Amino acid sequence: MASSDITSAVHTHYSTLASTTTSASSKSYSTAVASAFGYTPSDLAAIPAESNLGLSCGNPTALANLRQGETIVDLGCGAGFDVFLAARKVGESGRAIGVDFSEEMLARAKRNLENSDAKNISFIKSPITAIPIESGTADVVISNCVINLVPHGQKALVFYEMARILKPGGRVAVSDILAKKPLPEDLQKDMATYVGCISGASLVGEYEEWLKSAGFREVSIVDAGTDVNVYRDAEGSECCTSDVTNAKCSKEEEQVGCCGGQKAKDEIPQKELLAKDVNFNEWVGSFKILAVR
């Protein structure tokens, strides 16, 4: 798949998801996903409900060991889910900056900010391969299930940008879907599973090499052992099936999850949807990635 096609499909999918999903329609699914990947009920109660779209594959705010007064940057922040959590941890003397390339996602994030009491949050519209943030700004860079969506040939740029915007000694805490072994060709070419965070998964060795080439040390990449089939199997994700006619896709409020709503799927050129008979745990996993600049 061409990089431009991938970027366009990812942008369309998540922009549509941001515009069509409501907390009422997605609460069951988004709560199930967040809980599966380590978020506690108190975490979810502390942030705007509309910021949780069920798009996590881990909890980088827990990995990062955030401290009062630190500046954190969240790459691919979406509606601000991890930004709001991080802002609470760094306190009023710290800053939490969210970066996303979807105007619709950022519009949702900014509405969430308006409805919160947070004073230390800002959002920037930008691809994560070229971030308009001054070098040496951040103490910590986090990202949650986003780097896998970047076209393979551009992924290394993300790690160089992380290194650039971090202060010396700054930390990276990333949750991402990585491949345990080379993915079959038909899975690699399926756009639906790409925007669903599966087909763009890089091998663990590639990830480690990109981090080290960008100048990071103390690199740790650990499989969290979480069931990634939760994206497909959690209540509310019934549209992630190979048989669209038999899926529960008659109502927009039921069309939430890794495949997004019907509007999102209509915009994505896809060979198949996420097939019920594929065990994604065989091919990919949710990994915890830590490194120091």
Short mmCIF file of C-alpha atoms in Angstrom, two decimals, residues 43 47 51 60 66 76 81 83 93 98 103-104 113 146 175 212 232 250 271 276:
data_model
loop_
_atom_site.label_atom_id
_atom_site.label_comp_id
_atom_site.label_asym_id
_atom_site.label_seq_id
_atom_site.Cartn_x
_atom_site.Cartn_y
_atom_site.Cartn_z
CA ASP A 43 -8.48 7.10 35.97
CA ILE A 47 -11.07 12.74 32.74
CA SER A 51 -11.96 11.84 25.58
CA PRO A 60 1.74 5.13 28.89
CA LEU A 66 5.39 11.38 35.64
CA GLY A 76 -1.21 11.17 18.40
CA PHE A 81 -7.46 10.81 26.78
CA VAL A 83 -3.25 14.23 27.96
CA SER A 93 3.54 23.65 37.50
CA GLY A 98 -1.18 16.90 22.75
CA GLU A 103 -8.58 18.56 12.91
CA GLU A 104 -11.71 16.70 13.98
CA LEU A 113 -10.64 20.99 27.53
CA VAL A 146 -0.37 5.50 17.20
CA SER A 175 2.32 1.73 24.31
CA LYS A 212 18.80 3.29 19.13
CA ARG A 232 -12.89 -7.06 18.10
CA SER A 250 -27.98 -1.16 11.69
CA LYS A 271 -10.44 -6.13 1.10
CA LYS A 276 -13.75 -13.32 13.38
#
